[in-house]
Coordinates of C-alpha atoms in Angstrom, one line a residue:
M208 CA -66.3 259.6 36.6
T209 CA -65.1 262.2 39.9
D210 CA -64.9 260.6 42.8
L211 CA -66.7 263.1 45.0
K212 CA -66.6 261.2 48.5
S213 CA -62.6 261.4 48.6
Q214 CA -62.2 265.3 48.7
T215 CA -62.7 267.7 51.1
P216 CA -65.4 271.0 51.1
E217 CA -62.8 272.8 49.7
E218 CA -62.1 270.3 46.9
L219 CA -65.4 269.9 46.5
T220 CA -66.1 274.1 45.9
K221 CA -63.4 273.9 43.3
T222 CA -65.2 270.4 41.8
L223 CA -68.6 272.5 42.0
K224 CA -67.3 276.1 40.6
A225 CA -65.3 273.7 37.5
M226 CA -69.2 272.7 36.2
G227 CA -70.6 276.5 37.2
E228 CA -71.9 276.1 40.5
P229 CA -71.2 279.1 42.9
A230 CA -68.7 277.8 45.9
F231 CA -71.7 277.5 48.7
R232 CA -72.6 274.4 46.9
G233 CA -69.3 272.3 47.7
K234 CA -70.1 272.5 51.3
Q235 CA -73.8 271.6 50.6
V236 CA -72.5 268.0 48.8
F237 CA -70.1 267.2 51.8
T238 CA -72.6 267.8 54.1
W239 CA -74.9 265.4 52.5
L240 CA -72.7 262.5 51.4
H241 CA -71.4 262.7 55.1
K242 CA -74.5 261.8 56.1
G243 CA -75.0 258.7 54.2
V244 CA -77.6 259.2 50.9
G245 CA -78.1 256.8 48.8
S246 CA -77.9 259.0 45.6
F247 CA -78.2 262.4 44.5
D248 CA -81.5 262.7 44.5
E249 CA -81.8 262.5 48.2
M250 CA -79.5 265.9 48.1
T251 CA -82.9 268.0 48.5
N252 CA -81.7 271.8 48.5
L253 CA -79.5 271.2 45.0
S254 CA -81.4 271.5 42.1
K255 CA -83.0 268.9 39.8
S256 CA -80.2 270.0 37.1
L257 CA -77.3 269.7 39.4
R258 CA -78.3 266.5 40.7
E259 CA -78.4 265.2 36.8
K260 CA -75.2 266.5 35.9
L261 CA -74.0 264.8 39.4
A262 CA -74.8 261.9 38.0
S263 CA -73.9 261.9 35.1
T264 CA -70.3 263.0 35.7
C265 CA -69.5 261.9 39.5
A266 CA -69.3 258.4 41.6
F267 CA -71.4 257.4 43.7
T268 CA -71.1 254.0 44.7
P269 CA -72.5 253.5 48.3
P270 CA -71.3 249.6 49.3
K271 CA -74.1 247.0 49.9
A272 CA -73.9 245.4 53.1
V273 CA -74.2 241.5 51.4
R274 CA -74.4 240.0 54.6
K275 CA -74.7 240.7 58.0
Q276 CA -74.2 238.9 61.3
V277 CA -75.7 240.2 64.7
S278 CA -74.2 238.6 68.2
K279 CA -76.6 237.2 70.5
L280 CA -73.6 237.5 73.2
D281 CA -72.9 241.3 73.1
G282 CA -74.6 242.8 70.5
T283 CA -71.5 243.0 67.7
I284 CA -71.7 243.7 64.4
K285 CA -70.0 241.6 61.5
Y286 CA -70.9 243.5 58.3
L287 CA -69.3 241.8 54.6
W288 CA -70.0 244.9 52.1
E289 CA -69.2 244.7 48.3
L290 CA -67.8 247.7 46.5
A291 CA -68.7 249.0 43.5
D292 CA -66.1 246.6 41.4
G293 CA -67.8 243.5 43.0
N294 CA -64.5 243.2 45.7
C295 CA -65.6 242.6 49.6
I296 CA -64.2 243.8 52.4
E297 CA -65.5 243.9 55.9
S298 CA -66.4 245.9 59.0
V299 CA -67.2 245.0 62.6
L300 CA -69.4 247.3 65.1
M301 CA -68.4 246.9 68.7
Q302 CA -70.0 248.5 71.8
Y303 CA -68.8 249.4 74.5
H304 CA -69.4 251.7 77.6
H305 CA -67.5 254.4 76.6
G306 CA -69.4 254.4 72.9
N307 CA -69.1 252.8 70.2
T308 CA -66.5 251.6 67.8
V309 CA -66.0 250.4 64.1
C310 CA -63.2 248.3 62.9
I311 CA -62.6 248.8 59.2
S312 CA -60.7 247.6 56.7
S313 CA -58.0 249.7 54.9
Q314 CA -57.2 247.3 51.7
V315 CA -59.1 244.7 49.6
G316 CA -56.8 241.7 50.8
C317 CA -53.6 242.1 52.5
R318 CA -50.2 240.8 50.4
M319 CA -48.2 241.5 54.4
G320 CA -48.8 237.4 54.7
C321 CA -48.8 237.2 58.3
A322 CA -49.4 233.3 59.1
F323 CA -52.2 233.1 61.8
C324 CA -54.3 235.7 59.8
A325 CA -57.4 234.8 58.1
S326 CA -56.9 238.3 55.8
T327 CA -54.1 237.4 54.1
I328 CA -54.9 234.1 52.6
A329 CA -55.9 235.4 49.3
G330 CA -53.2 238.1 49.2
K331 CA -53.8 241.8 48.4
V332 CA -56.1 242.8 45.6
R333 CA -56.6 246.8 45.9
D334 CA -56.4 249.7 48.0
L335 CA -59.2 251.3 49.3
T336 CA -60.0 255.1 48.6
P337 CA -60.4 257.6 51.4
G338 CA -64.1 257.4 50.4
E339 CA -64.5 253.5 50.7
L340 CA -62.7 254.1 54.3
L341 CA -65.1 256.3 55.0
D342 CA -67.9 254.7 53.5
Q343 CA -67.5 252.2 56.2
V344 CA -67.9 254.3 59.2
I345 CA -70.6 256.4 57.5
F346 CA -73.4 253.3 56.4
T347 CA -72.1 251.2 59.8
Q348 CA -73.3 253.9 61.8
K349 CA -76.9 254.4 59.4
D350 CA -77.5 250.8 59.0
S351 CA -76.7 249.8 62.9
G352 CA -78.6 253.0 64.2
L353 CA -75.8 253.2 66.4
P354 CA -73.5 256.6 66.8
I355 CA -70.1 256.0 66.1
S356 CA -67.2 257.9 68.4
N357 CA -64.4 255.9 68.1
I358 CA -62.7 254.0 65.0
V359 CA -59.4 251.3 64.8
L360 CA -58.0 250.7 61.7
M361 CA -57.6 247.3 62.1
G362 CA -59.7 245.2 59.5
I363 CA -58.7 243.6 56.7
G364 CA -55.3 245.2 55.2
E365 CA -52.0 247.0 56.1
P366 CA -52.7 250.9 56.1
M367 CA -49.2 251.8 56.3
D368 CA -49.1 249.9 53.1
N369 CA -52.0 252.5 51.8
L370 CA -50.8 255.6 53.8
D371 CA -52.1 258.5 51.5
N372 CA -55.3 257.4 51.2
V373 CA -55.6 256.7 54.7
L374 CA -54.4 260.2 55.9
K375 CA -57.1 261.8 53.6
F376 CA -59.8 259.6 55.3
L377 CA -58.2 260.6 58.3
E378 CA -58.9 264.3 57.4
L379 CA -62.2 263.5 56.1
V380 CA -63.7 261.8 59.2
N381 CA -62.1 264.4 61.2
H382 CA -63.4 267.3 59.5
P383 CA -66.3 269.3 61.6
D384 CA -68.7 269.5 59.0
G385 CA -68.2 265.6 58.2
L386 CA -68.8 263.3 60.8
N387 CA -66.2 265.3 63.2
I388 CA -64.6 262.4 64.8
G389 CA -61.4 263.3 66.9
M390 CA -57.9 261.8 66.0
R391 CA -58.1 260.6 69.7
H392 CA -60.9 258.7 69.3
I393 CA -59.0 256.9 66.4
S394 CA -56.3 253.8 66.7
L395 CA -54.4 253.1 63.3
S396 CA -52.1 249.4 63.4
T397 CA -49.4 248.2 61.9
C398 CA -47.4 245.2 61.2
G399 CA -44.4 247.1 61.5
V400 CA -43.8 249.4 58.2
I401 CA -41.5 251.4 59.5
P402 CA -41.2 254.2 57.3
G403 CA -45.2 254.7 57.8
I404 CA -44.6 254.5 61.5
E405 CA -41.2 257.8 60.9
R406 CA -44.3 259.3 58.3
L407 CA -47.3 259.5 61.2
A408 CA -44.3 260.7 64.0
E409 CA -43.5 263.7 61.5
L410 CA -47.1 264.7 61.2
G411 CA -47.6 264.1 64.8
L412 CA -51.1 263.7 64.5
Q413 CA -53.2 262.7 68.2
L414 CA -54.4 259.5 66.9
T415 CA -52.9 256.0 68.5
L416 CA -50.5 253.6 67.1
S417 CA -51.2 250.3 67.6
V418 CA -48.2 247.8 66.5
S419 CA -49.0 244.4 65.6
L420 CA -45.6 242.8 67.4
H421 CA -46.4 239.5 68.2
A422 CA -43.1 237.9 68.8
P423 CA -40.0 240.4 70.6
D424 CA -37.4 238.6 69.0
G425 CA -36.4 238.4 65.1
E426 CA -36.4 234.9 64.2
T427 CA -39.7 234.0 65.5
R428 CA -40.8 236.9 64.0
S429 CA -39.7 236.0 61.0
K430 CA -41.2 232.7 61.1
I431 CA -45.0 234.5 61.6
M432 CA -44.8 237.9 60.2
P433 CA -42.7 238.0 56.6
V434 CA -42.8 242.0 57.4
N435 CA -40.0 241.1 59.5
R436 CA -37.4 240.0 56.9
A437 CA -38.1 243.3 55.1
Y438 CA -37.7 245.9 58.7
P439 CA -36.7 243.7 61.4
V440 CA -38.2 244.4 64.9
E441 CA -35.0 245.4 66.5
A442 CA -35.7 248.7 63.6
L443 CA -38.9 248.3 64.9
F444 CA -38.2 249.1 68.3
A445 CA -35.8 252.0 67.3
A446 CA -38.7 253.5 65.1
C447 CA -41.3 253.0 67.8
R448 CA -38.7 255.0 70.9
R449 CA -38.3 257.6 68.1
Y450 CA -42.0 258.0 67.6
F451 CA -42.6 258.0 71.4
E452 CA -39.5 260.4 71.1
R453 CA -41.4 262.8 68.5
T454 CA -44.9 263.0 69.5
G455 CA -45.5 261.9 73.5
R456 CA -47.8 259.6 72.8
R457 CA -47.8 256.0 73.9
I458 CA -47.7 253.1 71.5
S459 CA -50.1 250.1 71.9
F460 CA -48.0 246.7 71.2
E461 CA -50.5 244.2 70.1
Y462 CA -49.6 240.5 70.7
A463 CA -51.6 237.9 69.6
M464 CA -51.1 234.7 71.8
I465 CA -49.8 231.7 69.8
D466 CA -49.5 228.4 71.3
G467 CA -45.9 227.1 71.9
V468 CA -44.5 229.8 69.5
N469 CA -44.4 233.4 71.1
D470 CA -45.8 232.6 74.7
H471 CA -43.0 231.9 76.2
D472 CA -41.8 233.7 80.2
W473 CA -38.3 234.3 78.0
Q474 CA -40.6 236.4 75.5
A475 CA -42.2 238.4 77.8
D476 CA -39.0 239.1 79.6
L477 CA -37.4 240.1 76.3
I478 CA -40.7 242.8 75.6
A479 CA -39.7 244.5 78.4
E480 CA -36.5 244.8 78.0
K481 CA -37.1 246.8 74.6
V482 CA -39.9 249.1 75.5
R483 CA -38.1 249.9 79.0
G484 CA -38.5 253.4 79.4
M485 CA -40.7 253.9 76.9
P486 CA -44.3 253.8 77.7
G487 CA -45.9 251.5 76.0
H488 CA -49.6 249.4 76.7
V489 CA -49.2 245.5 76.0
N490 CA -52.3 244.1 74.6
L491 CA -52.6 240.6 74.5
I492 CA -55.0 239.4 71.8
P493 CA -56.4 235.3 72.2
L494 CA -55.5 234.0 68.9
N495 CA -58.7 233.0 66.6
D496 CA -58.6 229.7 65.7
V497 CA -58.0 229.7 61.7
V498 CA -59.0 226.8 59.8
E499 CA -55.9 227.1 57.6
S500 CA -53.2 228.0 60.3
P501 CA -51.0 225.7 62.0
F502 CA -51.4 228.2 65.2
K503 CA -53.7 227.3 68.0
P504 CA -54.6 229.7 70.9
S505 CA -52.1 229.7 73.8
K506 CA -53.1 228.5 77.1
R507 CA -50.3 230.2 79.2
T508 CA -52.3 233.8 78.3
A509 CA -52.8 234.7 82.2
A510 CA -48.9 233.6 82.8
F511 CA -47.7 235.6 80.0
Q512 CA -49.5 238.7 81.6
K513 CA -48.6 238.3 84.8
R514 CA -44.8 238.0 83.6
L515 CA -45.1 241.4 81.8
E516 CA -46.6 243.3 85.1
T517 CA -43.9 241.8 87.0
H518 CA -41.3 244.2 85.1
G519 CA -43.9 247.1 85.5
L520 CA -45.8 246.8 82.1
T521 CA -49.3 247.5 81.8
A522 CA -50.5 244.5 80.1
T523 CA -54.1 243.6 79.3
V524 CA -56.2 240.6 77.8
R525 CA -58.1 242.0 74.8
R526 CA -62.2 241.2 75.1
S527 CA -63.4 238.8 73.0
L528 CA -66.8 240.0 71.2
G529 CA -68.8 238.4 68.8
G530 CA -67.7 235.1 69.8
D531 CA -70.5 233.3 67.9
I532 CA -70.0 235.2 65.1
D533 CA -67.7 235.2 62.3
A534 CA -66.1 238.6 64.0
S535 CA -62.3 238.1 63.9
C536 CA -60.9 239.8 60.8
G537 CA -61.0 238.3 57.5
Q538 CA -63.5 234.8 58.1
L539 CA -66.5 236.4 56.5
R540 CA -64.9 237.5 53.6
R541 CA -62.9 234.2 53.0
K542 CA -66.1 232.3 53.6
A543 CA -67.9 234.3 50.8
M544 CA -65.0 233.9 48.5
E545 CA -65.1 229.8 49.4
E546 CA -68.5 229.7 48.3
Q547 CA -68.3 231.7 45.0
K548 CA -65.7 229.0 43.9
G549 CA -68.4 226.4 44.6
E550 CA -70.7 227.7 42.6

């Protein structure tokens, strides 16, 4: 079955031409798909015979919201989407004064093994297709009724571990005949997969690169992030510097504050030393308390922030959203999996 949602207008045109249809049908189908229709029957400007032909030869499986949590505190919405094969992923819609942001997943599960993250507990199942990435944006917007202006790829999975599909998704979501969300309104996060960073640098996309740093020294980072054994933190800093020199784009360093592990003053000093001369932003994240994890939230976040600022670094503390729901990455999927095992 042909995956239409993962195709560009040009590719759709070729697909429709192969069915004996005129070229303009490709753009029509592309527009309908990006409006979030639920079936081919909703594509009312297509002939009935074409709709039937598409239904019999093309995959069209919008995700199903099997769980939805809405925060009474700030309106944050957490979705657990069921995909066509029965696997589930998460998306989170966050409302800010500058617009609405959706955080989307890039894989079913994750193989990176970060010790403090709920997303990686069950490992990686598979990559998401460009269409499945796109559907999270389209159907979050459709279900919530809120226009989405910003996207962050920081949900379940490592985007750089599925980079080809992620790049195709970026092309689709940026297309003027689709959602037309500009690259400057998109952030892509990585735990430090250096080949992916280098590839992004070559492409020169105007998105924001977010690096999940979480420790500036190799010993600590290897304990909490297995990826550091493949791509050591020293090499990661060097790759980030090359990325900045190539693109001129400031990097955001994500830093989950873990009590007694990565919240020491000397680690703040080391961060400042490693990023000196490379404009960057350090985003301190209050750690989510994952039951299975021995790591607990730091009590030194404010002091750590102040220490960074004494070095002239821009450091902020991420505002916690959805405090009364399972808004942190991977928790809702994990609960659903546990309930399935108990049945």
